[in-house]
Structure formats: C-alpha cells, structure tokens
C-alpha cells in the first residue's frame, strides 16, 4: 500500500465543540506558527484572511509535530482528545 492509501484507512471521531488543539490569538504569526501551515501532515493549520494561523483539529493524527514546535512557547495549547475521540489507526 502507498502511504496515502494507508492514511485513508484512518478514522476520526470528532468531539463536537471541544477541539483538542487551540492556537493562541495573535496579530502576526511567528515563523514557527507559520511553519505549521506547511508541516502538519493532516493540513490542520491554515492562514485566515487576516494572515493569522487557524486550526481545525478534526483530522489530526496526533503526530505531535505542532506540539513539539509551538507548545512550549504557548503559541498553541495541545491536549489529547478525550477517550474514545480522535484518530483511530487501522493497522494491517
Ligand atoms: Fe497536525 Fe500532527 Fe499537530 Fe495533529 S499533532 S495538528 S497531525 S502536526
């Protein structure tokens, strides 16, 4: 299987109204925050029409890349989804 085909087998259960990742409000994004719009494998980060970074964490694979890059600086708040929600990986 190609990587794309494997990723397609993942399933997500969205926890409505309780996103597990939040971006701290900002005027202009830092370089790290801006980088998230390119490096998130699930494309959960994008620029809004004001040039600020927003997230929709519904398809998040919980890889932790954004957490490593931006949590310590407080630019994002990252928690695992509640039990039973989030990504469900299908192996084999
Ligand atoms: Fe994207 Fe990974 Fe961060 Fe989820 S944990 S939003 S998949 S970079």
CSV table of N, CA and C and ligand atoms in Angstrom, one decimal:
chain,number,residue,atom,x,y,z
A,1,UNK,N,0.8,-1.2,0.0
A,1,UNK,CA,0.0,0.0,0.0
A,1,UNK,C,0.9,1.3,0.0
A,2,UNK,N,0.4,2.3,-0.7
A,2,UNK,CA,1.1,3.6,-0.6
A,2,UNK,C,0.7,4.3,0.7
A,3,UNK,N,1.5,5.2,1.1
A,3,UNK,CA,1.2,5.9,2.3
A,3,UNK,C,-0.2,6.6,2.3
A,4,UNK,N,-0.5,7.2,1.2
A,4,UNK,CA,-1.8,7.8,1.0
A,4,UNK,C,-3.0,6.8,1.3
A,5,UNK,N,-2.8,5.6,0.8
A,5,UNK,CA,-3.8,4.5,0.9
A,5,UNK,C,-3.9,4.1,2.4
A,6,UNK,N,-2.7,4.1,3.0
A,6,UNK,CA,-2.8,3.7,4.4
A,6,UNK,C,-3.4,4.8,5.3
A,7,UNK,N,-3.1,6.0,5.0
A,7,UNK,CA,-3.7,7.1,5.7
A,7,UNK,C,-5.2,7.1,5.5
A,8,UNK,N,-5.7,6.7,4.4
A,8,UNK,CA,-7.1,6.7,4.1
A,8,UNK,C,-7.9,5.8,5.0
A,9,UNK,N,-7.2,4.8,5.5
A,9,UNK,CA,-7.8,3.8,6.4
A,9,UNK,C,-8.0,4.4,7.8
A,10,UNK,N,-7.4,5.5,8.1
A,10,UNK,CA,-7.6,6.1,9.5
A,10,UNK,C,-9.1,6.5,9.6
A,11,UNK,N,-9.6,6.5,10.8
A,11,UNK,CA,-10.9,7.0,11.1
A,11,UNK,C,-10.8,8.0,12.2
A,12,UNK,N,-11.7,9.0,12.2
A,12,UNK,CA,-11.7,10.0,13.2
A,12,UNK,C,-13.1,10.1,13.8
A,13,UNK,N,-13.1,10.3,15.1
A,13,UNK,CA,-14.4,10.6,15.8
A,13,UNK,C,-14.2,12.0,16.4
A,14,UNK,N,-14.9,12.9,15.8
A,14,UNK,CA,-14.8,14.3,16.3
A,14,UNK,C,-15.6,14.6,17.6
A,15,UNK,N,-15.0,15.3,18.5
A,15,UNK,CA,-15.6,15.6,19.7
A,15,UNK,C,-16.2,17.0,19.5
A,16,UNK,N,-17.5,17.2,19.2
A,16,UNK,CA,-18.0,18.4,18.8
A,16,UNK,C,-17.9,19.5,19.8
A,17,UNK,N,-17.4,20.7,19.4
A,17,UNK,CA,-17.2,21.8,20.3
A,17,UNK,C,-16.1,21.7,21.2
A,18,UNK,N,-15.3,20.7,21.2
A,18,UNK,CA,-14.1,20.5,22.1
A,18,UNK,C,-12.9,20.2,21.3
A,19,UNK,N,-12.4,21.1,20.5
A,19,UNK,CA,-11.1,20.9,19.8
A,19,UNK,C,-10.0,20.6,20.7
A,20,UNK,N,-9.1,19.7,20.4
A,20,UNK,CA,-8.0,19.3,21.4
A,20,UNK,C,-6.8,20.2,21.1
A,21,UNK,N,-6.8,21.0,20.1
A,21,UNK,CA,-5.7,21.9,19.8
A,21,UNK,C,-6.3,23.3,19.6
A,22,UNK,N,-5.7,24.3,20.3
A,22,UNK,CA,-6.1,25.7,20.1
A,22,UNK,C,-4.9,26.5,19.8
A,23,UNK,N,-5.1,27.5,18.9
A,23,UNK,CA,-4.0,28.5,18.6
A,23,UNK,C,-4.2,29.7,19.4
A,24,UNK,N,-3.2,30.2,20.1
A,24,UNK,CA,-3.3,31.4,20.9
A,24,UNK,C,-3.6,32.6,19.9
A,25,UNK,N,-4.6,33.5,20.3
A,25,UNK,CA,-4.8,34.6,19.4
A,25,UNK,C,-3.5,35.5,19.2
A,26,UNK,N,-3.3,35.9,18.0
A,26,UNK,CA,-2.1,36.7,17.7
A,26,UNK,C,-2.4,37.7,16.5
A,27,UNK,N,-1.6,38.7,16.5
A,27,UNK,CA,-1.7,39.7,15.4
A,27,UNK,C,-1.0,39.2,14.1
A,28,UNK,N,0.3,38.8,14.3
A,28,UNK,CA,1.1,38.3,13.2
A,28,UNK,C,1.6,36.9,13.7
A,29,UNK,N,1.6,35.9,12.9
A,29,UNK,CA,2.1,34.6,13.3
A,29,UNK,C,3.7,34.6,13.3
A,30,UNK,N,4.2,33.9,14.3
A,30,UNK,CA,5.7,33.7,14.4
A,30,UNK,C,6.1,32.8,13.2
A,31,UNK,N,7.4,32.7,13.0
A,31,UNK,CA,7.9,31.8,12.0
A,31,UNK,C,7.5,30.3,12.3
A,32,UNK,N,7.5,29.9,13.5
A,32,UNK,CA,7.1,28.6,13.9
A,32,UNK,C,5.7,28.3,13.6
A,33,UNK,N,4.8,29.3,14.0
A,33,UNK,CA,3.4,29.1,13.8
A,33,UNK,C,3.1,29.1,12.3
A,34,UNK,N,3.8,29.9,11.6
A,34,UNK,CA,3.6,29.9,10.1
A,34,UNK,C,4.0,28.5,9.5
A,35,UNK,N,5.1,28.0,10.1
A,35,UNK,CA,5.6,26.7,9.6
A,35,UNK,C,4.5,25.6,9.7
A,36,UNK,N,3.6,25.7,10.7
A,36,UNK,CA,2.6,24.7,10.9
A,36,UNK,C,1.7,24.5,9.7
A,37,UNK,N,1.5,25.6,8.9
A,37,UNK,CA,0.7,25.6,7.7
A,37,UNK,C,1.3,24.7,6.6
A,38,UNK,N,2.6,24.4,6.8
A,38,UNK,CA,3.3,23.6,5.8
A,38,UNK,C,3.6,22.2,6.3
A,39,UNK,N,3.9,22.1,7.6
A,39,UNK,CA,4.4,20.8,8.0
A,39,UNK,C,3.4,19.8,8.6
A,40,UNK,N,2.2,20.3,9.0
A,40,UNK,CA,1.2,19.4,9.6
A,40,UNK,C,0.8,18.4,8.5
A,41,UNK,N,1.0,17.1,8.7
A,41,UNK,CA,0.7,16.1,7.7
A,41,UNK,C,-0.8,16.0,7.4
A,42,UNK,N,-1.6,16.5,8.3
A,42,UNK,CA,-3.1,16.4,8.1
A,42,UNK,C,-3.6,17.7,7.6
A,43,UNK,N,-2.8,18.7,7.4
A,43,UNK,CA,-3.2,20.0,7.0
A,43,UNK,C,-4.3,20.6,7.9
A,44,UNK,N,-4.0,20.6,9.2
A,44,UNK,CA,-4.9,21.1,10.2
A,44,UNK,C,-4.7,22.6,10.4
A,45,UNK,N,-3.7,23.2,9.9
A,45,UNK,CA,-3.4,24.6,10.1
A,45,UNK,C,-3.5,25.4,8.8
A,46,UNK,N,-4.1,26.5,8.8
A,46,UNK,CA,-4.1,27.4,7.6
A,46,UNK,C,-4.2,28.8,8.0
A,47,UNK,N,-3.9,29.7,7.0
A,47,UNK,CA,-4.0,31.1,7.2
A,47,UNK,C,-5.4,31.6,7.0
A,48,UNK,N,-5.9,32.5,7.8
A,48,UNK,CA,-7.2,33.1,7.5
A,48,UNK,C,-7.0,34.4,6.7
A,49,UNK,N,-8.0,35.1,6.4
A,49,UNK,CA,-7.9,36.2,5.5
A,49,UNK,C,-7.2,37.4,6.2
A,50,UNK,N,-6.9,37.3,7.5
A,50,UNK,CA,-6.1,38.4,8.2
A,50,UNK,C,-4.7,38.0,8.3
A,51,UNK,N,-4.3,36.8,7.7
A,51,UNK,CA,-2.9,36.4,7.8
A,51,UNK,C,-2.6,35.7,9.1
A,52,UNK,N,-3.6,35.3,9.9
A,52,UNK,CA,-3.4,34.7,11.2
A,52,UNK,C,-3.6,33.2,11.0
A,53,UNK,N,-2.9,32.4,11.8
A,53,UNK,CA,-2.9,30.9,11.7
A,53,UNK,C,-4.1,30.4,12.5
A,54,UNK,N,-4.9,29.6,11.8
A,54,UNK,CA,-6.1,28.9,12.5
A,54,UNK,C,-5.9,27.4,12.4
A,55,UNK,N,-6.6,26.7,13.3
A,55,UNK,CA,-6.5,25.3,13.2
A,55,UNK,C,-7.9,24.7,13.2
A,56,UNK,N,-8.1,23.6,12.5
A,56,UNK,CA,-9.2,22.7,12.6
A,56,UNK,C,-8.7,21.3,12.9
A,57,UNK,N,-8.8,20.9,14.1
A,57,UNK,CA,-8.1,19.7,14.5
A,57,UNK,C,-8.8,18.4,14.2
A,58,UNK,N,-9.9,18.5,13.5
A,58,UNK,CA,-10.7,17.3,13.2
A,58,UNK,C,-9.9,16.1,12.7
A,59,UNK,N,-9.0,16.3,11.7
A,59,UNK,CA,-8.3,15.2,11.1
A,59,UNK,C,-7.0,15.0,11.6
A,60,UNK,N,-6.7,15.5,12.8
A,60,UNK,CA,-5.4,15.4,13.4
A,60,UNK,C,-5.0,14.0,13.7
A,61,UNK,N,-3.7,13.6,13.3
A,61,UNK,CA,-3.3,12.2,13.5
A,61,UNK,C,-2.5,12.1,14.8
A,62,UNK,N,-2.4,13.2,15.6
A,62,UNK,CA,-1.7,13.2,16.9
A,62,UNK,C,-0.3,12.8,16.7
A,63,UNK,N,0.3,13.3,15.7
A,63,UNK,CA,1.8,13.0,15.4
A,63,UNK,C,2.7,13.8,16.4
A,64,UNK,N,2.2,14.9,16.9
A,64,UNK,CA,2.9,15.7,17.8
A,64,UNK,C,3.9,16.8,17.3
A,65,UNK,N,3.9,16.9,15.9
A,65,UNK,CA,4.9,17.8,15.3
A,65,UNK,C,4.6,19.3,15.8
A,66,UNK,N,3.3,19.7,15.7
A,66,UNK,CA,3.0,21.0,16.1
A,66,UNK,C,3.2,21.2,17.6
A,67,UNK,N,3.0,20.2,18.4
A,67,UNK,CA,3.2,20.3,19.8
A,67,UNK,C,4.7,20.5,20.1
A,68,UNK,N,5.5,19.8,19.5
A,68,UNK,CA,7.0,20.0,19.7
A,68,UNK,C,7.4,21.4,19.3
A,69,UNK,N,6.8,21.9,18.2
A,69,UNK,CA,7.3,23.2,17.7
A,69,UNK,C,6.7,24.4,18.4
A,70,UNK,N,5.5,24.3,18.9
A,70,UNK,CA,4.8,25.5,19.3
A,70,UNK,C,4.1,25.5,20.7
A,71,UNK,N,4.2,24.3,21.4
A,71,UNK,CA,3.5,24.3,22.7
A,71,UNK,C,4.3,25.0,23.8
A,72,UNK,N,5.6,24.8,23.8
A,72,UNK,CA,6.5,25.3,24.9
A,72,UNK,C,6.4,26.9,24.9
A,73,UNK,N,6.3,27.4,23.7
A,73,UNK,CA,6.2,28.9,23.6
A,73,UNK,C,4.8,29.4,23.9
A,74,UNK,N,3.9,28.5,24.1
A,74,UNK,CA,2.5,28.9,24.4
A,74,UNK,C,1.7,29.4,23.2
A,75,UNK,N,2.2,29.2,22.0
A,75,UNK,CA,1.5,29.6,20.9
A,75,UNK,C,0.3,28.7,20.5
A,76,UNK,N,0.4,27.4,20.9
A,76,UNK,CA,-0.7,26.6,20.8
A,76,UNK,C,-0.9,25.9,22.2
A,77,UNK,N,-2.1,25.4,22.4
A,77,UNK,CA,-2.5,24.6,23.5
A,77,UNK,C,-2.8,23.2,23.0
A,78,UNK,N,-2.2,22.2,23.4
A,78,UNK,CA,-2.4,20.8,22.8
A,78,UNK,C,-2.7,19.8,23.9
A,79,UNK,N,-3.8,19.2,23.8
A,79,UNK,CA,-4.2,18.1,24.7
A,79,UNK,C,-4.6,16.9,23.8
A,80,UNK,N,-4.5,15.7,24.4
A,80,UNK,CA,-5.0,14.6,23.7
A,80,UNK,C,-6.6,14.7,23.7
A,81,UNK,N,-7.2,14.2,22.7
A,81,UNK,CA,-8.7,14.2,22.7
A,81,UNK,C,-9.2,13.3,23.9
A,82,UNK,N,-10.4,13.5,24.3
A,82,UNK,CA,-11.0,12.7,25.3
A,82,UNK,C,-11.0,11.2,24.9
A,83,UNK,N,-11.1,10.3,25.8
A,83,UNK,CA,-11.1,8.9,25.5
A,83,UNK,C,-12.3,8.6,24.5
A,84,UNK,N,-11.9,7.8,23.5
A,84,UNK,CA,-12.9,7.4,22.5
A,84,UNK,C,-13.0,8.4,21.3
A,85,UNK,N,-12.4,9.6,21.5
A,85,UNK,CA,-12.5,10.5,20.4
A,85,UNK,C,-11.1,10.6,19.7
A,86,UNK,N,-11.1,11.3,18.5
A,86,UNK,CA,-9.8,11.5,17.8
A,86,UNK,C,-9.6,10.4,16.8
A,87,UNK,N,-8.3,10.2,16.5
A,87,UNK,CA,-8.0,9.3,15.4
A,87,UNK,C,-8.0,7.9,15.8
A,88,UNK,N,-8.4,7.0,14.9
A,88,UNK,CA,-8.4,5.6,15.2
A,88,UNK,C,-7.5,5.0,14.1
A,89,UNK,N,-6.4,4.5,14.4
A,89,UNK,CA,-5.5,4.0,13.4
A,89,UNK,C,-5.8,2.5,13.1
A,90,UNK,N,-5.8,2.2,11.9
A,90,UNK,CA,-6.1,0.8,11.5
A,90,UNK,C,-4.8,0.2,11.0
A,91,UNK,N,-4.3,-0.8,11.7
A,91,UNK,CA,-3.1,-1.5,11.3
A,91,UNK,C,-3.4,-2.8,10.6
A,92,UNK,N,-2.5,-3.1,9.6
A,92,UNK,CA,-2.7,-4.4,9.0
A,92,UNK,C,-3.7,-4.4,7.9
B,1,LIG,FE1,-1.0,18.2,12.5
B,1,LIG,FE2,0.4,16.4,13.9
B,1,LIG,FE3,-0.3,18.7,15.0
B,1,LIG,FE4,-2.1,16.9,14.6
B,1,LIG,S1,-0.4,16.7,16.0
B,1,LIG,S2,-2.3,19.0,14.1
B,1,LIG,S3,-1.4,15.9,12.7
B,1,LIG,S4,1.1,18.4,13.3
